Amino acid sequence: MSAGENGKGKVLMLSSVASMIDQFNMPNIRLLQEMGYEVHVACNFKEGSTCSDGRIEDLQERLRSMHVVWRQWDCPRTICPVVKCIRALRQLWKLTGKQRYAWIHCHSPVGGAIARIVAHGRNIRVIYTAHGFHFYKGAPVKNWLLYYPAEKLLSYWTEVLLTVNREDYRFAKRNFHAKKCTVCPEPGSGPGGRCIRTGAGESFAAFFTYRNRHGCCFRLGS
């Protein structure tokens, strides 16, 4: 059975850089396909990646061989210049108008923000993996003035927020408003104190493993 044949539909994996897909999300893509989803990937294959050009070409070929639909998304890693963010928002709005996605999984502050704005307008559910909030004890004041209000607002448009460290987990639980299962269980927080590893490349898979084994309330799919 190929991905999507059981009727679960399409999901979109978004990242501002191709290296995030290559280094952290290939297992997640395979997991989603095993669950019966048709997986699409949109990221910036041209700029900002820590991968070499050859590595990116290899990634594109691997995605193609896995029957993953991939697209160039001109998402910047910073909010300036703003015109690049607007361009990325328009691209994603156009894509989500053409494709019917059951939900979106996004990463990074800028890419995650653009994704949730578009998804809210399109009524698409979102899983957001925060790979370390930019606001923390001792962070520059400008980070708190810019990133914290944005993340707090966008959390209202987030079905599931996954964190990769305990500090962010506790902060999100106290201050944000993601719906349903708010964050992925952190190490040692499973039933009976069993350890669940949730590093940057494992949080997504660990969340679904935990959900399937222990009856998490969040359900994906139509």
PDB file of C-alpha atoms in Angstrom:
ATOM      1  CA  MET A   1       0.000   0.000   0.000  1.00  0.00           C
ATOM      2  CA  SER A   2       1.419   3.405  -0.919  1.00  0.00           C
ATOM      3  CA  ALA A   3       1.177   6.409   1.355  1.00  0.00           C
ATOM      4  CA  GLY A   4      -2.223   7.990   1.324  1.00  0.00           C
ATOM      5  CA  GLU A   5      -4.144   4.982  -0.043  1.00  0.00           C
ATOM      6  CA  ASN A   6      -5.979   4.384   3.232  1.00  0.00           C
ATOM      7  CA  GLY A   7      -7.629   7.799   3.071  1.00  0.00           C
ATOM      8  CA  LYS A   8      -5.741   9.682   5.777  1.00  0.00           C
ATOM      9  CA  GLY A   9      -4.825  12.310   3.233  1.00  0.00           C
ATOM     10  CA  LYS A  10      -1.884  14.658   2.774  1.00  0.00           C
ATOM     11  CA  VAL A  11       0.363  16.297   5.352  1.00  0.00           C
ATOM     12  CA  LEU A  12       2.855  19.094   4.781  1.00  0.00           C
ATOM     13  CA  MET A  13       6.276  19.190   6.449  1.00  0.00           C
ATOM     14  CA  LEU A  14       7.642  22.746   6.469  1.00  0.00           C
ATOM     15  CA  SER A  15      11.089  24.086   7.274  1.00  0.00           C
ATOM     16  CA  SER A  16      12.986  27.263   6.552  1.00  0.00           C
ATOM     17  CA  VAL A  17      16.082  25.223   5.584  1.00  0.00           C
ATOM     18  CA  ALA A  18      16.627  21.890   3.846  1.00  0.00           C
ATOM     19  CA  SER A  19      19.095  20.724   6.504  1.00  0.00           C
ATOM     20  CA  MET A  20      16.260  20.548   9.056  1.00  0.00           C
ATOM     21  CA  ILE A  21      14.548  17.973   6.851  1.00  0.00           C
ATOM     22  CA  ASP A  22      17.752  16.096   6.060  1.00  0.00           C
ATOM     23  CA  GLN A  23      19.203  15.929   9.574  1.00  0.00           C
ATOM     24  CA  PHE A  24      16.116  15.634  11.758  1.00  0.00           C
ATOM     25  CA  ASN A  25      12.934  14.760   9.890  1.00  0.00           C
ATOM     26  CA  MET A  26      13.549  11.836   7.562  1.00  0.00           C
ATOM     27  CA  PRO A  27      12.461   9.351  10.288  1.00  0.00           C
ATOM     28  CA  ASN A  28       9.372  11.484  10.874  1.00  0.00           C
ATOM     29  CA  ILE A  29       8.501  11.346   7.182  1.00  0.00           C
ATOM     30  CA  ARG A  30       8.843   7.565   7.146  1.00  0.00           C
ATOM     31  CA  LEU A  31       6.692   7.341  10.273  1.00  0.00           C
ATOM     32  CA  LEU A  32       3.946   9.414   8.667  1.00  0.00           C
ATOM     33  CA  GLN A  33       4.032   7.252   5.555  1.00  0.00           C
ATOM     34  CA  GLU A  34       3.751   4.134   7.697  1.00  0.00           C
ATOM     35  CA  MET A  35       0.687   5.724   9.299  1.00  0.00           C
ATOM     36  CA  GLY A  36      -0.822   6.065   5.822  1.00  0.00           C
ATOM     37  CA  TYR A  37      -0.288   9.736   5.028  1.00  0.00           C
ATOM     38  CA  GLU A  38       0.898  11.185   1.739  1.00  0.00           C
ATOM     39  CA  VAL A  39       3.787  13.433   2.743  1.00  0.00           C
ATOM     40  CA  HIS A  40       4.707  16.706   1.071  1.00  0.00           C
ATOM     41  CA  VAL A  41       7.799  18.747   1.991  1.00  0.00           C
ATOM     42  CA  ALA A  42       8.348  22.460   1.440  1.00  0.00           C
ATOM     43  CA  CYS A  43      11.580  24.144   2.502  1.00  0.00           C
ATOM     44  CA  ASN A  44      14.302  26.449   1.278  1.00  0.00           C
ATOM     45  CA  PHE A  45      16.637  24.215  -0.716  1.00  0.00           C
ATOM     46  CA  LYS A  46      18.580  27.224  -2.035  1.00  0.00           C
ATOM     47  CA  GLU A  47      19.594  29.307   0.991  1.00  0.00           C
ATOM     48  CA  GLY A  48      20.486  29.028   4.654  1.00  0.00           C
ATOM     49  CA  SER A  49      21.144  25.295   4.803  1.00  0.00           C
ATOM     50  CA  THR A  50      24.153  23.776   6.563  1.00  0.00           C
ATOM     51  CA  CYS A  51      24.214  21.055   3.889  1.00  0.00           C
ATOM     52  CA  SER A  52      26.390  21.185   0.792  1.00  0.00           C
ATOM     53  CA  ASP A  53      24.843  21.486  -2.651  1.00  0.00           C
ATOM     54  CA  GLY A  54      25.617  17.829  -3.273  1.00  0.00           C
ATOM     55  CA  ARG A  55      23.942  16.809  -0.027  1.00  0.00           C
ATOM     56  CA  ILE A  56      20.837  18.797  -0.923  1.00  0.00           C
ATOM     57  CA  GLU A  57      20.670  17.141  -4.346  1.00  0.00           C
ATOM     58  CA  ASP A  58      20.953  13.778  -2.592  1.00  0.00           C
ATOM     59  CA  LEU A  59      18.137  14.790  -0.227  1.00  0.00           C
ATOM     60  CA  GLN A  60      15.898  15.717  -3.130  1.00  0.00           C
ATOM     61  CA  GLU A  61      16.593  12.357  -4.776  1.00  0.00           C
ATOM     62  CA  ARG A  62      15.885  10.472  -1.546  1.00  0.00           C
ATOM     63  CA  LEU A  63      12.599  12.297  -1.122  1.00  0.00           C
ATOM     64  CA  ARG A  64      11.686  11.516  -4.712  1.00  0.00           C
ATOM     65  CA  SER A  65      12.510   7.827  -4.239  1.00  0.00           C
ATOM     66  CA  MET A  66      10.284   7.805  -1.126  1.00  0.00           C
ATOM     67  CA  HIS A  67       7.428   9.263  -3.208  1.00  0.00           C
ATOM     68  CA  VAL A  68       7.524  12.471  -1.179  1.00  0.00           C
ATOM     69  CA  VAL A  69       6.403  15.568  -3.072  1.00  0.00           C
ATOM     70  CA  TRP A  70       8.912  18.339  -2.416  1.00  0.00           C
ATOM     71  CA  ARG A  71       8.771  22.025  -3.289  1.00  0.00           C
ATOM     72  CA  GLN A  72      11.030  25.038  -3.010  1.00  0.00           C
ATOM     73  CA  TRP A  73       9.764  27.441  -0.333  1.00  0.00           C
ATOM     74  CA  ASP A  74      11.606  30.767  -0.164  1.00  0.00           C
ATOM     75  CA  CYS A  75      11.305  31.043   3.596  1.00  0.00           C
ATOM     76  CA  PRO A  76      13.948  33.202   5.315  1.00  0.00           C
ATOM     77  CA  ARG A  77      15.497  32.404   8.697  1.00  0.00           C
ATOM     78  CA  THR A  78      15.063  35.967  10.006  1.00  0.00           C
ATOM     79  CA  ILE A  79      12.229  38.484   9.837  1.00  0.00           C
ATOM     80  CA  CYS A  80      14.356  41.051   8.014  1.00  0.00           C
ATOM     81  CA  PRO A  81      13.959  41.975   5.288  1.00  0.00           C
ATOM     82  CA  VAL A  82      10.218  41.669   5.813  1.00  0.00           C
ATOM     83  CA  VAL A  83       9.602  41.463   2.075  1.00  0.00           C
ATOM     84  CA  LYS A  84      11.063  37.931   2.089  1.00  0.00           C
ATOM     85  CA  CYS A  85       8.626  36.876   4.798  1.00  0.00           C
ATOM     86  CA  ILE A  86       5.727  38.295   2.811  1.00  0.00           C
ATOM     87  CA  ARG A  87       6.893  36.397  -0.260  1.00  0.00           C
ATOM     88  CA  ALA A  88       7.093  33.142   1.721  1.00  0.00           C
ATOM     89  CA  LEU A  89       3.624  33.749   3.158  1.00  0.00           C
ATOM     90  CA  ARG A  90       2.168  34.292  -0.311  1.00  0.00           C
ATOM     91  CA  GLN A  91       3.849  31.129  -1.628  1.00  0.00           C
ATOM     92  CA  LEU A  92       2.454  29.057   1.223  1.00  0.00           C
ATOM     93  CA  TRP A  93      -0.998  30.583   0.881  1.00  0.00           C
ATOM     94  CA  LYS A  94      -1.009  29.671  -2.800  1.00  0.00           C
ATOM     95  CA  LEU A  95       0.208  26.130  -2.111  1.00  0.00           C
ATOM     96  CA  THR A  96      -2.383  25.446   0.597  1.00  0.00           C
ATOM     97  CA  GLY A  97      -5.056  26.757  -1.744  1.00  0.00           C
ATOM     98  CA  LYS A  98      -4.124  24.180  -4.375  1.00  0.00           C
ATOM     99  CA  GLN A  99      -3.487  21.231  -2.028  1.00  0.00           C
ATOM    100  CA  ARG A 100      -5.849  19.919   0.615  1.00  0.00           C
ATOM    101  CA  TYR A 101      -3.706  19.191   3.689  1.00  0.00           C
ATOM    102  CA  ALA A 102      -5.042  17.415   6.756  1.00  0.00           C
ATOM    103  CA  TRP A 103      -2.430  19.167   8.863  1.00  0.00           C
ATOM    104  CA  ILE A 104       0.994  20.813   8.814  1.00  0.00           C
ATOM    105  CA  HIS A 105       4.163  20.163  10.807  1.00  0.00           C
ATOM    106  CA  CYS A 106       6.430  23.208  10.970  1.00  0.00           C
ATOM    107  CA  HIS A 107       9.732  24.288  12.536  1.00  0.00           C
ATOM    108  CA  SER A 108      11.746  27.420  13.412  1.00  0.00           C
ATOM    109  CA  PRO A 109      10.429  30.793  14.669  1.00  0.00           C
ATOM    110  CA  VAL A 110       9.970  32.491  11.284  1.00  0.00           C
ATOM    111  CA  GLY A 111       8.831  29.446   9.335  1.00  0.00           C
ATOM    112  CA  GLY A 112       6.598  28.379  12.198  1.00  0.00           C
ATOM    113  CA  ALA A 113       5.019  31.817  12.391  1.00  0.00           C
ATOM    114  CA  ILE A 114       4.312  32.016   8.666  1.00  0.00           C
ATOM    115  CA  ALA A 115       2.953  28.474   8.663  1.00  0.00           C
ATOM    116  CA  ARG A 116       0.546  29.123  11.534  1.00  0.00           C
ATOM    117  CA  ILE A 117      -0.714  32.391  10.065  1.00  0.00           C
ATOM    118  CA  VAL A 118      -1.496  30.669   6.766  1.00  0.00           C
ATOM    119  CA  ALA A 119      -2.890  27.547   8.425  1.00  0.00           C
ATOM    120  CA  HIS A 120      -5.208  29.653  10.578  1.00  0.00           C
ATOM    121  CA  GLY A 121      -6.537  31.357   7.460  1.00  0.00           C
ATOM    122  CA  ARG A 122      -6.981  28.010   5.716  1.00  0.00           C
ATOM    123  CA  ASN A 123      -8.369  26.202   8.768  1.00  0.00           C
ATOM    124  CA  ILE A 124      -5.548  23.628   8.759  1.00  0.00           C
ATOM    125  CA  ARG A 125      -4.334  22.074  12.001  1.00  0.00           C
ATOM    126  CA  VAL A 126      -0.688  22.588  12.953  1.00  0.00           C
ATOM    127  CA  ILE A 127       2.002  20.767  14.895  1.00  0.00           C
ATOM    128  CA  TYR A 128       4.852  23.141  15.731  1.00  0.00           C
ATOM    129  CA  THR A 129       8.230  21.893  16.946  1.00  0.00           C
ATOM    130  CA  ALA A 130      10.077  24.612  18.862  1.00  0.00           C
ATOM    131  CA  HIS A 131      13.785  23.837  18.706  1.00  0.00           C
ATOM    132  CA  GLY A 132      14.544  26.113  21.648  1.00  0.00           C
ATOM    133  CA  PHE A 133      12.656  29.339  22.342  1.00  0.00           C
ATOM    134  CA  HIS A 134      14.603  32.555  21.684  1.00  0.00           C
ATOM    135  CA  PHE A 135      13.339  33.960  24.975  1.00  0.00           C
ATOM    136  CA  TYR A 136      14.738  32.443  28.146  1.00  0.00           C
ATOM    137  CA  LYS A 137      16.249  33.539  31.433  1.00  0.00           C
ATOM    138  CA  GLY A 138      19.110  35.855  30.527  1.00  0.00           C
ATOM    139  CA  ALA A 139      18.068  36.321  26.891  1.00  0.00           C
ATOM    140  CA  PRO A 140      18.312  39.824  25.350  1.00  0.00           C
ATOM    141  CA  VAL A 141      15.356  42.078  26.100  1.00  0.00           C
ATOM    142  CA  LYS A 142      14.642  42.451  22.374  1.00  0.00           C
ATOM    143  CA  ASN A 143      14.028  38.698  22.165  1.00  0.00           C
ATOM    144  CA  TRP A 144      11.375  38.953  24.857  1.00  0.00           C
ATOM    145  CA  LEU A 145       9.787  41.979  23.197  1.00  0.00           C
ATOM    146  CA  LEU A 146       9.667  40.358  19.758  1.00  0.00           C
ATOM    147  CA  TYR A 147       9.504  36.571  20.000  1.00  0.00           C
ATOM    148  CA  TYR A 148       7.539  36.049  23.198  1.00  0.00           C
ATOM    149  CA  PRO A 149       4.389  38.035  22.197  1.00  0.00           C
ATOM    150  CA  ALA A 150       4.477  36.421  18.740  1.00  0.00           C
ATOM    151  CA  GLU A 151       4.726  32.882  20.119  1.00  0.00           C
ATOM    152  CA  LYS A 152       2.032  33.553  22.697  1.00  0.00           C
ATOM    153  CA  LEU A 153      -0.388  34.793  20.039  1.00  0.00           C
ATOM    154  CA  LEU A 154       0.451  32.019  17.603  1.00  0.00           C
ATOM    155  CA  SER A 155      -0.010  29.370  20.294  1.00  0.00           C
ATOM    156  CA  TYR A 156      -3.768  29.979  20.006  1.00  0.00           C
ATOM    157  CA  TRP A 157      -3.455  28.689  16.421  1.00  0.00           C
ATOM    158  CA  THR A 158      -1.361  25.635  17.345  1.00  0.00           C
ATOM    159  CA  GLU A 159      -2.878  22.195  17.814  1.00  0.00           C
ATOM    160  CA  VAL A 160       0.274  20.622  19.267  1.00  0.00           C
ATOM    161  CA  LEU A 161       3.418  22.332  20.497  1.00  0.00           C
ATOM    162  CA  LEU A 162       6.467  20.074  20.751  1.00  0.00           C
ATOM    163  CA  THR A 163       9.468  21.224  22.764  1.00  0.00           C
ATOM    164  CA  VAL A 164      12.918  19.687  22.994  1.00  0.00           C
ATOM    165  CA  ASN A 165      13.945  20.690  26.535  1.00  0.00           C
ATOM    166  CA  ARG A 166      12.391  20.843  29.990  1.00  0.00           C
ATOM    167  CA  GLU A 167      12.704  24.607  30.404  1.00  0.00           C
ATOM    168  CA  ASP A 168      10.650  25.289  27.269  1.00  0.00           C
ATOM    169  CA  TYR A 169       8.187  22.543  28.222  1.00  0.00           C
ATOM    170  CA  ARG A 170       7.444  24.108  31.609  1.00  0.00           C
ATOM    171  CA  PHE A 171       7.282  27.617  30.161  1.00  0.00           C
ATOM    172  CA  ALA A 172       4.874  26.560  27.409  1.00  0.00           C
ATOM    173  CA  LYS A 173       2.612  24.786  29.890  1.00  0.00           C
ATOM    174  CA  ARG A 174       2.374  27.915  32.051  1.00  0.00           C
ATOM    175  CA  ASN A 175       2.134  30.607  29.410  1.00  0.00           C
ATOM    176  CA  PHE A 176       0.938  29.307  26.038  1.00  0.00           C
ATOM    177  CA  HIS A 177      -2.391  28.091  24.713  1.00  0.00           C
ATOM    178  CA  ALA A 178      -1.720  25.270  22.239  1.00  0.00           C
ATOM    179  CA  LYS A 179      -4.758  23.043  21.903  1.00  0.00           C
ATOM    180  CA  LYS A 180      -5.188  19.424  23.009  1.00  0.00           C
ATOM    181  CA  CYS A 181      -1.879  17.679  23.798  1.00  0.00           C
ATOM    182  CA  THR A 182       0.210  20.778  24.281  1.00  0.00           C
ATOM    183  CA  VAL A 183       3.759  19.398  24.277  1.00  0.00           C
ATOM    184  CA  CYS A 184       5.607  16.153  23.758  1.00  0.00           C
ATOM    185  CA  PRO A 185       6.359  14.237  26.997  1.00  0.00           C
ATOM    186  CA  GLU A 186       9.846  15.060  28.194  1.00  0.00           C
ATOM    187  CA  PRO A 187      12.462  12.519  29.400  1.00  0.00           C
ATOM    188  CA  GLY A 188      11.294  10.773  32.536  1.00  0.00           C
ATOM    189  CA  SER A 189       7.725  12.075  32.372  1.00  0.00           C
ATOM    190  CA  GLY A 190       6.140   8.924  30.970  1.00  0.00           C
ATOM    191  CA  PRO A 191       3.949   6.581  33.031  1.00  0.00           C
ATOM    192  CA  GLY A 192       5.958   4.928  35.779  1.00  0.00           C
ATOM    193  CA  GLY A 193       8.824   7.335  35.201  1.00  0.00           C
ATOM    194  CA  ARG A 194       9.890   5.589  32.004  1.00  0.00           C
ATOM    195  CA  CYS A 195      12.241   7.699  29.969  1.00  0.00           C
ATOM    196  CA  ILE A 196      11.069   8.981  26.586  1.00  0.00           C
ATOM    197  CA  ARG A 197      13.887  10.468  24.546  1.00  0.00           C
ATOM    198  CA  THR A 198      12.833  13.662  22.820  1.00  0.00           C
ATOM    199  CA  GLY A 199      15.816  15.316  21.215  1.00  0.00           C
ATOM    200  CA  ALA A 200      15.405  17.606  18.223  1.00  0.00           C
ATOM    201  CA  GLY A 201      15.270  14.693  15.804  1.00  0.00           C
ATOM    202  CA  GLU A 202      13.144  12.464  18.022  1.00  0.00           C
ATOM    203  CA  SER A 203      10.400  14.611  19.554  1.00  0.00           C
ATOM    204  CA  PHE A 204       7.911  14.100  16.739  1.00  0.00           C
ATOM    205  CA  ALA A 205       8.287  10.318  16.576  1.00  0.00           C
ATOM    206  CA  ALA A 206       8.317  10.083  20.376  1.00  0.00           C
ATOM    207  CA  PHE A 207       5.086  12.049  20.559  1.00  0.00           C
ATOM    208  CA  PHE A 208       3.274   9.614  18.284  1.00  0.00           C
ATOM    209  CA  THR A 209       4.806   6.607  20.032  1.00  0.00           C
ATOM    210  CA  TYR A 210       3.622   7.979  23.355  1.00  0.00           C
ATOM    211  CA  ARG A 211       0.191   8.813  21.957  1.00  0.00           C
ATOM    212  CA  ASN A 212      -0.332   5.361  20.515  1.00  0.00           C
ATOM    213  CA  ARG A 213       0.815   3.539  23.656  1.00  0.00           C
ATOM    214  CA  HIS A 214      -0.774   5.687  26.337  1.00  0.00           C
ATOM    215  CA  GLY A 215      -3.923   7.133  24.793  1.00  0.00           C
ATOM    216  CA  CYS A 216      -2.983  10.761  24.244  1.00  0.00           C
ATOM    217  CA  CYS A 217      -6.088  12.812  23.474  1.00  0.00           C
ATOM    218  CA  PHE A 218      -4.888  14.327  20.198  1.00  0.00           C
ATOM    219  CA  ARG A 219      -5.933  12.597  16.998  1.00  0.00           C
ATOM    220  CA  LEU A 220      -4.702  13.485  13.538  1.00  0.00           C
ATOM    221  CA  GLY A 221      -6.379  12.876  10.256  1.00  0.00           C
ATOM    222  CA  SER A 222      -9.839  13.606   8.975  1.00  0.00           C
TER     223      SER A 222
END
